[in-house]
Structure formats: C-alpha cells, structure tokens
Amino acid sequence: MKRAIRYLRFSNLGQSNGSIERQEMYTDQYIQYNNITLVDTFIDRGHSAKIFDRPDFMKLQAFIKKHQNDVDYLIVDQLDRFSRDAGEAMTLVKNLQRQHSIQIVSVTEGIVFDYDTPGSYFRTGLQLLLAEEDNINRSIKIRGGNYTARAKEGRFMSNLPPFGYKKVGEGKARTLVIDGIQAKVVLFIYESYLKDMPLKTIKEEVRAMGFDRGGNMAVERVLSNPAYAGMVKAKPFKEYPGGLFPARHEPLIDMTTWNIVQNKLQKPDRSKKSLDDEIPLRGILKCHCGQPLSGAPSRGKAGNWYYYYKCKHSRHNNISALKAHDQLLQICQLMSLSSNQIDQVKKTAENSLKEKFKENQVLVAEKKAEIERVQEKLFAVEEKWISNQITRETYSRWYSNYNSEIYSLKASVERLSRDPSEGYKLIAQHIGKLTDMEHVYVSSDTLAKRELISLVFDSNLYYKNGIYRTPTIVPVLHVTN
Ligand SMILES: [Zn+2]
C-alpha cells in the first residue's frame, strides 16, 4: 500500500477553493479512493506563497528528509499551493522526486508528477504557468480597480479612517467626514509641529487629548498622511502616473501647510530639536552667512556656566546669550506701537474679519442651495422605491450616496458660518499687548518666544557685527519714527 503525506495551505488570494476544509475534502476523497495510507498532514495558514521559507513548509521539508523512505506521495489539492512563482514550484516538484523519491499528486488537476513519465513534466509545468497567469490577471484587476478608485474617484480606500475622520456610506458611496473632536487633535499636531514643539512633547499632549492610535510613530503618520490635505495616494498603474490625487472628502489641513510639514519631516532641523530655556533663539537666529546659530553653555573662570550662540564657522559669530537677549528686548521696545497705531491695526483686523465673514456667507448660501438640490434627489429616489420602480439595493446605494454628500455639505456650512464675534473678542483682548512687546516677549514661555520671533521677522532675523539685522519684518511692527 502506498503511503502519503498531505500539504494544505490556507489561501488568502480570495480563490473560491482556498479554504482548508475544501482542500481536505478533495484530498480525502482521493486518498480513500486510491487506498492510500495517510502518514501526516501539514497545514499552512495565512502566509503568502510568494516565498518558500514559511514555517510550516519548513516543517514539511524536515519531515520529508527524515521519512523519505516511508513516504511515496505528497498530496496537494492544487499545484500552485507551493508557490505563486511557477519556476520555483517547478524546481521544488522536481527536487522532491529526484532527491527523496517522493511524487507530487495534485488532486483537483488529476496529476501525479513523475519525472520519468513522458509528458508529465510538461503537464505539471503548464498547470503551474496557468495558475501564475491567473494570479497575474487577478492582481492587474485589483490594482486597476484600486487606481480608478483613488486617482479618478478620489476615494479613501484603507480600512481604518484617518484619526479625525469617520467613514459614512457603503461601498462606492463610502466617504470620509470630519469628526469635530478628533479633528481638533489633528490640528493641534500640525500646529505644534510647525511651532517646533518637540515630537515627544506633542505625543504626550495628544495622548491626554484622546489620541488613541497605536505605535511609536502614530503622530508622524498623522503628519505625513496626505488624506488630511484632502488628497489620496495612488500607485502608478500601467501608463498612468502615481502620486497624489484630489480626494472626495474635505481637507483638515490646507495644502501649503501640509507641504511645509512634509519638507520639515524630510530634513528635520537638528538645531531645533531640543528646547533650552537659556537659549530660546537657538536655531531661529541666523548667522550673516545664513546658517542658524547653535547654542551651548561653556564654563567661565569662576566655574559658572555662560551660554553662547555661535555659528559653525568659528570666526563668524560667537555671542554671549546674555548680550543677545538684552539687545532683543531693546528691539521689542522699538517695536511696541503707539495707541494711534493700535487703533489702526484694530480697524484693519476687524475689517478683514468682516470681509472674510461676507465671503463665507456667500459660500454658505451656495452650499445650502446645493444641500437642497441633493435633498430633492434623495426624495425622488425615495419615491421611486415606494412606487416599486427600483430595487431596495439600488435605493440603499443612492440613499447613502446622497446622504454622505449632504453630510459633508452640512459640515462645511457649519464651518463657514462660524460667528466672527469670537474673532473681535480676541482682537479686543490682545491688541493692547502691542503697546508693550517687551512684556509680551518676557512673559512668554520658550516655545512662544521662538514663535514670536520667527513670526515677526519671517524667520529671517540674523546677527552681524554685534547687532541684529533683518531683511523682513511684519509690516505693522515696522518702526517709522
Ligand atoms: Zn556664519
């Protein structure tokens, strides 16, 4: 009586005959019908057949080596269980017989591979090639479908929605809508990162705010995810280019901000990484050669520590932090505004708020009209369903389609109709500070100091021959006396 071992593999390729149970059923029938003794069964679960060193497959090979004299057949339901690569599978089939005198039996394909039987090698090879061809076609179809969904329809295709969004709708109508509470966390991440808050600090803060995505790099992934800029990424397919494409969902972050963050992620500015309260200008203040100044302490004669800002070119700049900060406070005094100037600023700010609000109101009207149009379409579909003109399936598809459209329109209406009085209040509360910029600077923490200086001088503040210089300054603070 012939003796056999059996190899079953769970297929994650989506073939209908992939389940272990089916494979077992086919091979069982064969074993019984041919009166074969089954010695052992090896089951591989869930790993890709792309590579050969799968754990269970290795166990199988070890078994074969040990029992090669007791076993005649290795039974599978289909030859491509071994590998999706026809050449690789072919070599394996060949070696099993040559080295261990074990013949491969493919039950559903009706093949007993025998190297010494004319035509057997060709038939086996042909089966494997056909199986690989099948896989190639399936993969093209999947990649094509994916490309269309992302690049042409702007659909977000991953299972888990990005933090800050919820999924609504089903199937093709599924889209992302902004989740108000989570969105605040995302905005905080982007803003803090641009303000040079260390990533470590950002991570601690957002955990406390309810950010629950796992992994050490979860915050970095938020920062690099194009979905927040309203884009989806598609891999190139055939002659179509890959890249970022406009998504159907609403962005949380504008494209420019997102791009700046990407630049920053790619080449992190080392000098800005750690904050030191003694040298708040480190990495922000530049040398006249354009290099940001680094800062470091050095020990004085009496054993005290003194802080310095210096350029990496030693002859350029090496200035005492005390002196630099003193001079900066003088600049702050010069930048402070008179009450006349403040009135001017207040007026301008309020006017631009008013303008913006007017613009938004126009947009709100447009969006509201759009909502009504979609709502009518929704009613029309409903009517068709009630009068049995369409199936329930068609109805639900259109229903969720229109519903998610309405949902996202309503979200934009809400965003655009924000009350400007909050803005007026902020202006009234803080405008007075411009009369005493020194106080503003001194009373800020290190992060805020750095932001203030970068903002006021457009990140262009540099030091040369003992004084500060800048080619740019925020216009309102430009001293004209
Ligand atoms: Zn320099």
Tab-separated table of C-alpha atoms and ligand atoms in Angstrom:
chain	number	residue	atom	x	y	z
A	1	MET	CA	0.000	0.000	0.000
A	2	LYS	CA	1.234	3.490	-0.868
A	3	ARG	CA	1.916	5.970	1.904
A	4	ALA	CA	1.400	9.706	1.654
A	5	ILE	CA	1.728	12.995	3.457
A	6	ARG	CA	-0.558	15.845	2.685
A	7	TYR	CA	0.050	19.585	2.448
A	8	LEU	CA	-2.832	22.035	2.881
A	9	ARG	CA	-2.449	25.759	2.607
A	10	PHE	CA	-4.842	28.488	3.560
A	11	SER	CA	-5.057	30.791	0.578
A	12	ASN	CA	-5.568	34.475	1.149
A	13	LEU	CA	-5.860	35.170	-2.529
A	14	GLY	CA	-9.618	35.029	-2.489
A	15	GLN	CA	-9.871	31.927	-4.632
A	16	SER	CA	-13.152	30.177	-4.036
A	17	ASN	CA	-11.378	26.889	-3.376
A	18	GLY	CA	-8.944	28.337	-0.905
A	19	SER	CA	-10.325	27.020	2.343
A	20	ILE	CA	-8.533	24.320	4.263
A	21	GLU	CA	-11.782	22.335	4.623
A	22	ARG	CA	-12.288	22.138	0.878
A	23	GLN	CA	-8.707	21.150	0.293
A	24	GLU	CA	-9.085	18.477	2.945
A	25	MET	CA	-12.281	17.178	1.370
A	26	TYR	CA	-10.753	16.842	-2.099
A	27	THR	CA	-7.597	15.156	-0.858
A	28	ASP	CA	-9.573	12.844	1.485
A	29	GLN	CA	-11.622	11.529	-1.376
A	30	TYR	CA	-8.525	10.844	-3.389
A	31	ILE	CA	-6.780	9.086	-0.504
A	32	GLN	CA	-9.769	6.833	0.181
A	33	TYR	CA	-10.467	6.050	-3.451
A	34	ASN	CA	-6.862	5.088	-4.128
A	35	ASN	CA	-6.472	3.210	-0.864
A	36	ILE	CA	-3.522	5.274	0.320
A	37	THR	CA	-2.324	5.467	3.937
A	38	LEU	CA	-2.072	8.995	5.221
A	39	VAL	CA	1.020	9.444	7.408
A	40	ASP	CA	0.732	13.101	8.317
A	41	THR	CA	-0.861	16.407	7.320
A	42	PHE	CA	0.823	19.791	7.262
A	43	ILE	CA	-1.260	22.936	7.322
A	44	ASP	CA	-0.045	26.386	6.378
A	45	ARG	CA	-2.218	29.242	7.451
A	46	GLY	CA	-2.352	32.663	6.045
A	47	HIS	CA	1.132	33.237	4.780
A	48	SER	CA	1.822	34.273	1.274
A	49	ALA	CA	3.028	31.613	-1.086
A	50	LYS	CA	5.318	34.174	-2.653
A	51	ILE	CA	8.235	32.898	-0.638
A	52	PHE	CA	9.243	29.422	0.252
A	53	ASP	CA	10.578	29.642	3.771
A	54	ARG	CA	7.229	29.537	5.535
A	55	PRO	CA	7.406	27.922	8.966
A	56	ASP	CA	5.043	25.017	8.269
A	57	PHE	CA	6.515	24.437	4.896
A	58	MET	CA	9.926	24.124	6.536
A	59	LYS	CA	8.494	21.588	8.969
A	60	LEU	CA	7.187	19.666	5.975
A	61	GLN	CA	10.598	19.653	4.358
A	62	ALA	CA	12.261	18.467	7.555
A	63	PHE	CA	9.696	15.683	7.786
A	64	ILE	CA	10.303	14.680	4.206
A	65	LYS	CA	14.043	14.493	4.772
A	66	LYS	CA	13.551	12.277	7.799
A	67	HIS	CA	10.899	9.940	6.405
A	68	GLN	CA	11.732	9.894	2.740
A	69	ASN	CA	11.894	6.113	2.699
A	70	ASP	CA	8.452	5.710	4.259
A	71	VAL	CA	6.567	8.064	2.010
A	72	ASP	CA	5.595	7.738	-1.637
A	73	TYR	CA	3.361	10.748	-2.266
A	74	LEU	CA	2.989	14.334	-1.277
A	75	ILE	CA	-0.651	15.167	-1.858
A	76	VAL	CA	-1.992	18.651	-2.541
A	77	ASP	CA	-5.301	19.788	-3.960
A	78	GLN	CA	-3.640	22.149	-6.439
A	79	LEU	CA	-0.053	22.535	-7.590
A	80	ASP	CA	0.141	26.272	-7.011
A	81	ARG	CA	-0.236	25.716	-3.260
A	82	PHE	CA	3.549	25.579	-3.153
A	83	SER	CA	4.334	28.896	-4.696
A	84	ARG	CA	2.803	31.579	-6.841
A	85	ASP	CA	6.015	31.540	-8.802
A	86	ALA	CA	5.739	28.779	-11.407
A	87	GLY	CA	9.501	28.389	-11.825
A	88	GLU	CA	10.065	27.994	-8.113
A	89	ALA	CA	7.267	25.449	-7.720
A	90	MET	CA	8.580	23.518	-10.713
A	91	THR	CA	12.039	23.222	-9.181
A	92	LEU	CA	10.544	22.050	-5.902
A	93	VAL	CA	8.393	19.399	-7.534
A	94	LYS	CA	11.394	18.165	-9.491
A	95	ASN	CA	13.737	18.051	-6.491
A	96	LEU	CA	11.247	16.220	-4.286
A	97	GLN	CA	11.258	13.310	-6.655
A	98	ARG	CA	14.924	13.381	-7.572
A	99	GLN	CA	16.285	13.739	-4.062
A	100	HIS	CA	13.637	11.992	-1.965
A	101	SER	CA	11.774	9.790	-4.482
A	102	ILE	CA	8.507	11.448	-3.490
A	103	GLN	CA	5.907	12.093	-6.152
A	104	ILE	CA	3.627	15.083	-6.067
A	105	VAL	CA	-0.055	14.389	-6.505
A	106	SER	CA	-2.351	17.222	-7.493
A	107	VAL	CA	-5.831	16.005	-6.736
A	108	THR	CA	-8.085	18.514	-8.491
A	109	GLU	CA	-5.838	18.750	-11.508
A	110	GLY	CA	-5.513	14.974	-11.741
A	111	ILE	CA	-1.740	14.998	-11.981
A	112	VAL	CA	0.730	12.572	-10.484
A	113	PHE	CA	4.043	14.088	-11.248
A	114	ASP	CA	6.578	11.555	-12.381
A	115	TYR	CA	9.824	12.820	-13.810
A	116	ASP	CA	10.321	9.561	-15.688
A	117	THR	CA	6.939	9.573	-17.433
A	118	PRO	CA	6.941	11.326	-20.810
A	119	GLY	CA	4.715	14.409	-20.802
A	120	SER	CA	4.434	14.589	-17.032
A	121	TYR	CA	6.941	17.423	-16.656
A	122	PHE	CA	5.272	19.398	-19.406
A	123	ARG	CA	1.785	18.959	-17.981
A	124	THR	CA	2.888	19.938	-14.493
A	125	GLY	CA	4.708	22.986	-15.797
A	126	LEU	CA	1.732	24.013	-17.860
A	127	GLN	CA	-0.572	23.811	-14.826
A	128	LEU	CA	1.776	25.970	-12.797
A	129	LEU	CA	2.128	28.529	-15.580
A	130	LEU	CA	-1.658	28.730	-15.931
A	131	ALA	CA	-2.009	29.245	-12.200
A	132	GLU	CA	0.539	32.041	-12.216
A	133	GLU	CA	-1.169	33.641	-15.196
A	134	ASP	CA	-4.393	33.590	-13.180
A	135	ASN	CA	-2.693	35.349	-10.313
A	136	ILE	CA	-1.238	37.973	-12.625
A	137	ASN	CA	-4.659	38.714	-14.101
A	138	ARG	CA	-6.244	38.949	-10.687
A	139	SER	CA	-3.528	41.280	-9.464
A	140	ILE	CA	-3.930	43.553	-12.526
A	141	LYS	CA	-7.643	43.718	-11.912
A	142	ILE	CA	-7.193	44.605	-8.263
A	143	ARG	CA	-4.522	47.214	-8.940
A	144	GLY	CA	-6.607	48.698	-11.774
A	145	GLY	CA	-9.656	48.923	-9.544
A	146	ASN	CA	-7.605	50.489	-6.810
A	147	TYR	CA	-6.120	53.042	-9.176
A	148	THR	CA	-9.512	54.081	-10.509
A	149	ALA	CA	-10.945	54.366	-7.010
A	150	ARG	CA	-8.106	56.557	-5.767
A	151	ALA	CA	-6.855	58.559	-8.736
A	152	LYS	CA	-10.090	59.044	-10.657
A	153	GLU	CA	-12.743	58.923	-7.977
A	154	GLY	CA	-10.669	60.267	-5.081
A	155	ARG	CA	-11.877	57.590	-2.718
A	156	PHE	CA	-10.106	56.799	0.500
A	157	MET	CA	-9.527	53.057	0.296
A	158	SER	CA	-7.853	51.938	3.519
A	159	ASN	CA	-9.871	50.099	6.137
A	160	LEU	CA	-9.238	52.391	9.063
A	161	PRO	CA	-10.240	56.036	8.552
A	162	PRO	CA	-7.514	58.541	9.454
A	163	PHE	CA	-7.822	59.888	13.009
A	164	GLY	CA	-10.020	62.973	12.658
A	165	TYR	CA	-12.426	61.391	10.204
A	166	LYS	CA	-15.347	58.988	10.264
A	167	LYS	CA	-16.475	56.735	7.475
A	168	VAL	CA	-20.016	57.155	6.203
A	169	GLY	CA	-21.890	55.368	3.456
A	170	GLU	CA	-21.414	51.937	1.985
A	171	GLY	CA	-19.463	50.537	-0.930
A	172	LYS	CA	-18.738	53.046	-3.661
A	173	ALA	CA	-20.594	55.799	-1.848
A	174	ARG	CA	-18.419	55.482	1.212
A	175	THR	CA	-16.554	58.619	2.101
A	176	LEU	CA	-14.827	60.355	4.984
A	177	VAL	CA	-16.430	63.087	7.053
A	178	ILE	CA	-14.703	65.217	9.641
A	179	ASP	CA	-15.057	64.181	13.269
A	180	GLY	CA	-15.103	67.507	15.115
A	181	ILE	CA	-13.480	66.406	18.353
A	182	GLN	CA	-10.732	64.316	16.788
A	183	ALA	CA	-10.099	66.991	14.163
A	184	LYS	CA	-9.025	69.400	16.899
A	185	VAL	CA	-6.299	66.957	17.913
A	186	VAL	CA	-5.072	66.714	14.333
A	187	LEU	CA	-4.937	70.487	14.015
A	188	PHE	CA	-3.027	70.642	17.281
A	189	ILE	CA	-0.476	68.124	15.972
A	190	TYR	CA	0.162	70.088	12.786
A	191	GLU	CA	0.313	73.466	14.505
A	192	SER	CA	2.587	72.286	17.295
A	193	TYR	CA	4.925	70.575	14.887
A	194	LEU	CA	5.277	73.767	12.861
A	195	LYS	CA	5.909	75.679	16.064
A	196	ASP	CA	8.860	73.378	16.751
A	197	MET	CA	7.286	71.682	19.711
A	198	PRO	CA	9.381	68.521	20.114
A	199	LEU	CA	7.607	65.416	18.813
A	200	LYS	CA	7.992	63.815	22.212
A	201	THR	CA	6.034	66.628	23.826
A	202	ILE	CA	3.383	66.549	21.087
A	203	LYS	CA	2.929	62.837	21.682
A	204	GLU	CA	2.377	63.323	25.399
A	205	GLU	CA	-0.064	66.172	24.857
A	206	VAL	CA	-2.211	64.405	22.299
A	207	ARG	CA	-2.477	61.206	24.343
A	208	ALA	CA	-4.016	63.367	27.043
A	209	MET	CA	-6.361	64.861	24.437
A	210	GLY	CA	-7.634	61.427	23.472
A	211	PHE	CA	-5.405	60.490	20.547
A	212	ASP	CA	-5.618	56.703	20.597
A	213	ARG	CA	-3.749	55.463	17.567
A	214	GLY	CA	-1.139	52.890	18.491
A	215	GLY	CA	2.536	52.750	17.654
A	216	ASN	CA	5.555	54.924	18.338
A	217	MET	CA	5.203	56.672	15.008
A	218	ALA	CA	1.462	57.327	15.144
A	219	VAL	CA	1.923	61.108	15.327
A	220	GLU	CA	4.457	61.054	12.496
A	221	ARG	CA	1.943	59.110	10.435
A	222	VAL	CA	-0.664	61.807	11.041
A	223	LEU	CA	1.845	64.420	9.917
A	224	SER	CA	2.660	62.591	6.702
A	225	ASN	CA	-0.810	61.394	5.745
A	226	PRO	CA	-1.999	63.211	2.588
A	227	ALA	CA	-5.619	62.441	3.490
A	228	TYR	CA	-5.558	65.437	5.851
A	229	ALA	CA	-4.814	67.733	2.921
A	230	GLY	CA	-7.763	66.222	1.039
A	231	MET	CA	-5.598	64.017	-1.132
A	232	VAL	CA	-5.321	60.301	-1.768
A	233	LYS	CA	-2.199	58.495	-2.859
A	234	ALA	CA	-2.308	56.115	-5.811
A	235	LYS	CA	0.452	53.823	-7.016
A	236	PRO	CA	1.262	54.106	-10.732
A	237	PHE	CA	-0.708	51.666	-12.860
A	238	LYS	CA	0.353	50.759	-16.425
A	239	GLU	CA	0.847	54.037	-18.284
A	240	TYR	CA	-0.948	56.092	-15.630
A	241	PRO	CA	1.186	58.087	-13.235
A	242	GLY	CA	1.116	57.522	-9.495
A	243	GLY	CA	1.043	60.284	-6.934
A	244	LEU	CA	-1.427	62.387	-5.014
A	245	PHE	CA	-4.924	62.996	-6.317
A	246	PRO	CA	-7.770	65.195	-5.050
A	247	ALA	CA	-9.992	63.247	-2.697
A	248	ARG	CA	-13.739	63.427	-2.307
A	249	HIS	CA	-13.522	64.193	1.368
A	250	GLU	CA	-12.911	67.574	2.927
A	251	PRO	CA	-9.378	68.522	3.964
A	252	LEU	CA	-8.484	69.393	7.541
A	253	ILE	CA	-5.154	70.976	6.645
A	254	ASP	CA	-4.520	73.295	3.722
A	255	MET	CA	-2.165	72.051	1.035
A	256	THR	CA	0.585	74.596	1.706
A	257	THR	CA	0.763	73.777	5.402
A	258	TRP	CA	0.838	70.099	4.583
A	259	ASN	CA	3.699	70.604	2.126
A	260	ILE	CA	5.723	72.628	4.626
A	261	VAL	CA	5.277	69.848	7.170
A	262	GLN	CA	6.460	67.257	4.628
A	263	ASN	CA	9.605	69.277	3.953
A	264	LYS	CA	10.248	69.540	7.627
A	265	LEU	CA	9.710	65.816	8.166
A	266	GLN	CA	12.194	65.001	5.419
A	267	LYS	CA	15.036	67.137	6.732
A	268	PRO	CA	14.496	67.777	10.394
A	269	ASP	CA	16.415	70.780	11.624
A	270	ARG	CA	18.648	69.262	14.281
A	271	SER	CA	19.382	72.552	15.967
A	272	LYS	CA	15.695	72.966	16.753
A	273	LYS	CA	15.135	69.575	18.243
A	274	SER	CA	15.580	70.264	21.913
A	275	LEU	CA	14.335	73.330	23.692
A	276	ASP	CA	16.533	75.102	26.161
A	277	ASP	CA	15.106	77.980	28.153
A	278	GLU	CA	18.546	79.579	28.466
A	279	ILE	CA	18.913	79.896	24.716
A	280	PRO	CA	15.433	80.343	23.219
A	281	LEU	CA	16.834	81.724	19.965
A	282	ARG	CA	18.809	78.612	19.133
A	283	GLY	CA	18.105	77.570	15.573
A	284	ILE	CA	15.946	80.639	14.942
A	285	LEU	CA	18.509	83.405	14.995
A	286	LYS	CA	20.778	83.099	11.973
A	287	CYS	CA	24.359	83.991	11.286
A	288	HIS	CA	25.013	86.509	8.494
A	289	CYS	CA	26.210	83.543	6.440
A	290	GLY	CA	22.693	82.119	6.571
A	291	GLN	CA	23.400	79.239	8.951
A	292	PRO	CA	21.171	79.067	12.000
A	293	LEU	CA	23.180	79.740	15.133
A	294	SER	CA	23.550	76.892	17.556
A	295	GLY	CA	23.679	77.496	21.282
A	296	ALA	CA	25.685	75.921	24.046
A	297	PRO	CA	26.934	76.598	27.536
A	298	SER	CA	30.591	76.996	28.411
A	299	ARG	CA	32.217	77.259	31.803
A	300	GLY	CA	33.665	80.574	32.903
A	301	LYS	CA	36.753	81.156	35.056
A	302	ALA	CA	34.761	81.222	38.284
A	303	GLY	CA	33.134	77.916	37.415
A	304	ASN	CA	29.808	79.450	36.350
A	305	TRP	CA	28.124	78.448	33.136
A	306	TYR	CA	27.644	81.007	30.378
A	307	TYR	CA	25.533	80.489	27.328
A	308	TYR	CA	26.633	81.401	23.822
A	309	TYR	CA	25.129	81.496	20.363
A	310	LYS	CA	27.588	80.524	17.722
A	311	CYS	CA	27.924	79.788	14.028
A	312	LYS	CA	29.535	76.564	12.929
A	313	HIS	CA	32.122	78.727	11.187
A	314	SER	CA	34.018	79.751	14.287
A	315	ARG	CA	35.101	83.197	13.047
A	316	HIS	CA	31.585	84.366	12.126
A	317	ASN	CA	29.652	84.761	15.339
A	318	ASN	CA	30.157	83.790	18.925
A	319	ILE	CA	27.932	85.966	21.072
A	320	SER	CA	27.008	85.851	24.687
A	321	ALA	CA	23.389	84.837	25.172
A	322	LEU	CA	23.003	87.498	27.856
A	323	LYS	CA	24.042	90.241	25.473
A	324	ALA	CA	21.911	88.858	22.652
A	325	HIS	CA	18.802	88.714	24.856
A	326	ASP	CA	19.406	92.198	26.187
A	327	GLN	CA	19.581	93.581	22.668
A	328	LEU	CA	16.461	91.686	21.714
A	329	LEU	CA	14.494	93.348	24.498
A	330	GLN	CA	15.578	96.726	23.169
A	331	ILE	CA	14.251	95.736	19.775
A	332	CYS	CA	10.975	94.727	21.404
A	333	GLN	CA	10.707	98.209	22.899
A	334	LEU	CA	11.253	99.721	19.474
A	335	MET	CA	8.575	97.502	18.006
A	336	SER	CA	5.920	98.484	20.515
A	337	LEU	CA	3.149	100.562	18.993
A	338	SER	CA	1.537	103.860	19.949
A	339	SER	CA	-2.172	103.892	20.751
A	340	ASN	CA	-2.804	105.597	17.405
A	341	GLN	CA	-1.118	102.769	15.578
A	342	ILE	CA	-3.046	100.257	17.624
A	343	ASP	CA	-6.351	101.765	16.570
A	344	GLN	CA	-5.224	101.441	13.003
A	345	VAL	CA	-4.316	97.802	13.445
A	346	LYS	CA	-7.585	97.084	15.196
A	347	LYS	CA	-9.587	98.623	12.401
A	348	THR	CA	-7.707	96.702	9.731
A	349	ALA	CA	-8.051	93.423	11.568
A	350	GLU	CA	-11.751	93.858	12.168
A	351	ASN	CA	-12.307	94.861	8.560
A	352	SER	CA	-10.579	91.814	7.239
A	353	LEU	CA	-12.618	89.650	9.600
A	354	LYS	CA	-15.751	91.302	8.276
A	355	GLU	CA	-14.641	90.737	4.677
A	356	LYS	CA	-13.936	87.107	5.347
A	357	PHE	CA	-17.300	86.655	7.015
A	358	LYS	CA	-19.038	88.191	3.999
A	359	GLU	CA	-17.194	85.860	1.648
A	360	ASN	CA	-18.123	82.915	3.830
A	361	GLN	CA	-21.767	83.900	3.806
A	362	VAL	CA	-21.802	83.740	0.016
A	363	LEU	CA	-20.283	80.280	0.203
A	364	VAL	CA	-22.786	79.227	2.844
A	365	ALA	CA	-25.656	80.261	0.573
A	366	GLU	CA	-24.166	78.240	-2.274
A	367	LYS	CA	-23.696	75.193	-0.103
A	368	LYS	CA	-27.216	75.466	1.279
A	369	ALA	CA	-28.661	75.571	-2.230
A	370	GLU	CA	-26.577	72.527	-3.046
A	371	ILE	CA	-27.968	70.737	0.007
A	372	GLU	CA	-31.489	71.408	-1.201
A	373	ARG	CA	-30.714	70.074	-4.651
A	374	VAL	CA	-29.289	66.862	-3.223
A	375	GLN	CA	-32.189	66.568	-0.828
A	376	GLU	CA	-34.609	66.717	-3.763
A	377	LYS	CA	-32.711	63.960	-5.497
A	378	LEU	CA	-32.948	61.955	-2.327
A	379	PHE	CA	-36.726	62.391	-2.197
A	380	ALA	CA	-37.003	61.414	-5.850
A	381	VAL	CA	-35.161	58.171	-5.189
A	382	GLU	CA	-37.365	57.533	-2.196
A	383	GLU	CA	-40.469	57.952	-4.302
A	384	LYS	CA	-39.186	55.582	-6.939
A	385	TRP	CA	-38.599	52.991	-4.309
A	386	ILE	CA	-42.025	53.423	-2.763
A	387	SER	CA	-43.650	53.021	-6.156
A	388	ASN	CA	-41.538	49.926	-6.832
A	389	GLN	CA	-39.623	51.394	-9.743
A	390	ILE	CA	-36.271	50.466	-8.244
A	391	THR	CA	-34.972	47.657	-6.082
A	392	ARG	CA	-34.156	48.032	-2.443
A	393	GLU	CA	-30.491	47.584	-3.252
A	394	THR	CA	-30.470	50.424	-5.760
A	395	TYR	CA	-32.362	52.571	-3.320
A	396	SER	CA	-29.917	51.995	-0.469
A	397	ARG	CA	-26.980	52.683	-2.729
A	398	TRP	CA	-28.310	56.056	-3.839
A	399	TYR	CA	-29.611	56.833	-0.408
A	400	SER	CA	-26.213	56.514	1.227
A	401	ASN	CA	-24.614	58.263	-1.742
A	402	TYR	CA	-26.773	61.356	-1.376
A	403	ASN	CA	-26.747	61.202	2.368
A	404	SER	CA	-22.994	61.358	2.650
A	405	GLU	CA	-22.987	64.270	0.200
A	406	ILE	CA	-25.473	66.118	2.383
A	407	TYR	CA	-23.465	65.246	5.447
A	408	SER	CA	-20.253	66.745	4.169
A	409	LEU	CA	-22.064	69.830	2.793
A	410	LYS	CA	-23.613	70.438	6.182
A	411	ALA	CA	-20.210	70.164	7.796
A	412	SER	CA	-18.832	72.895	5.533
A	413	VAL	CA	-21.841	75.108	6.207
A	414	GLU	CA	-21.204	74.773	9.898
A	415	ARG	CA	-17.544	75.593	9.477
A	416	LEU	CA	-18.223	78.598	7.256
A	417	SER	CA	-20.913	80.141	9.407
A	418	ARG	CA	-18.745	80.492	12.443
A	419	ASP	CA	-19.552	83.639	14.377
A	420	PRO	CA	-16.928	86.369	13.790
A	421	SER	CA	-17.615	87.902	17.200
A	422	GLU	CA	-15.158	85.415	18.682
A	423	GLY	CA	-12.509	86.989	16.479
A	424	TYR	CA	-13.450	90.534	17.539
A	425	LYS	CA	-13.226	89.464	21.140
A	426	LEU	CA	-9.735	88.058	20.633
A	427	ILE	CA	-8.593	91.256	18.959
A	428	ALA	CA	-10.001	93.403	21.761
A	429	GLN	CA	-8.402	91.205	24.371
A	430	HIS	CA	-4.933	91.088	22.929
A	431	ILE	CA	-4.388	94.179	20.835
A	432	GLY	CA	-3.230	96.138	23.880
A	433	LYS	CA	-0.232	93.875	24.161
A	434	LEU	CA	1.277	95.508	21.109
A	435	THR	CA	1.991	98.591	23.235
A	436	ASP	CA	4.454	96.559	25.259
A	437	MET	CA	6.221	93.988	23.135
A	438	GLU	CA	8.957	93.614	25.697
A	439	HIS	CA	6.441	92.353	28.218
A	440	VAL	CA	4.909	90.045	25.625
A	441	TYR	CA	8.304	88.517	24.928
A	442	VAL	CA	9.474	88.239	28.526
A	443	SER	CA	6.238	86.714	29.781
A	444	SER	CA	6.101	84.076	27.052
A	445	ASP	CA	7.451	80.584	27.503
A	446	THR	CA	10.294	79.360	25.329
A	447	LEU	CA	8.080	77.868	22.633
A	448	ALA	CA	6.041	81.047	22.357
A	449	LYS	CA	9.210	83.201	22.306
A	450	ARG	CA	10.526	81.244	19.376
A	451	GLU	CA	7.262	81.517	17.555
A	452	LEU	CA	7.003	85.223	18.179
A	453	ILE	CA	10.486	85.910	16.840
A	454	SER	CA	10.060	83.680	13.770
A	455	LEU	CA	6.708	85.248	13.026
A	456	VAL	CA	7.715	88.873	13.452
A	457	PHE	CA	10.867	88.533	11.382
A	458	ASP	CA	9.604	85.944	8.922
A	459	SER	CA	12.338	83.598	10.159
A	460	ASN	CA	14.922	85.987	8.771
A	461	LEU	CA	16.465	87.504	11.877
A	462	TYR	CA	20.258	87.385	11.719
A	463	TYR	CA	23.236	88.732	13.592
A	464	LYS	CA	26.226	90.583	12.179
A	465	ASN	CA	28.992	92.691	13.714
A	466	GLY	CA	27.353	92.817	17.105
A	467	ILE	CA	23.805	93.775	16.097
A	468	TYR	CA	20.579	92.201	14.899
A	469	ARG	CA	19.541	92.688	11.318
A	470	THR	CA	16.592	91.563	9.276
A	471	PRO	CA	15.545	91.966	5.673
A	472	THR	CA	11.918	91.428	6.656
A	473	ILE	CA	9.579	92.329	9.447
A	474	VAL	CA	5.814	92.080	9.807
A	475	PRO	CA	4.643	95.400	8.266
A	476	VAL	CA	2.602	96.550	11.234
A	477	LEU	CA	5.623	96.419	13.541
A	478	HIS	CA	7.820	98.352	11.142
A	479	VAL	CA	9.062	101.295	13.186
A	480	THR	CA	8.719	104.554	11.319
A	481	ASN	CA	9.594	107.175	13.892
B	1	ZN	ZN	28.187	82.011	9.938
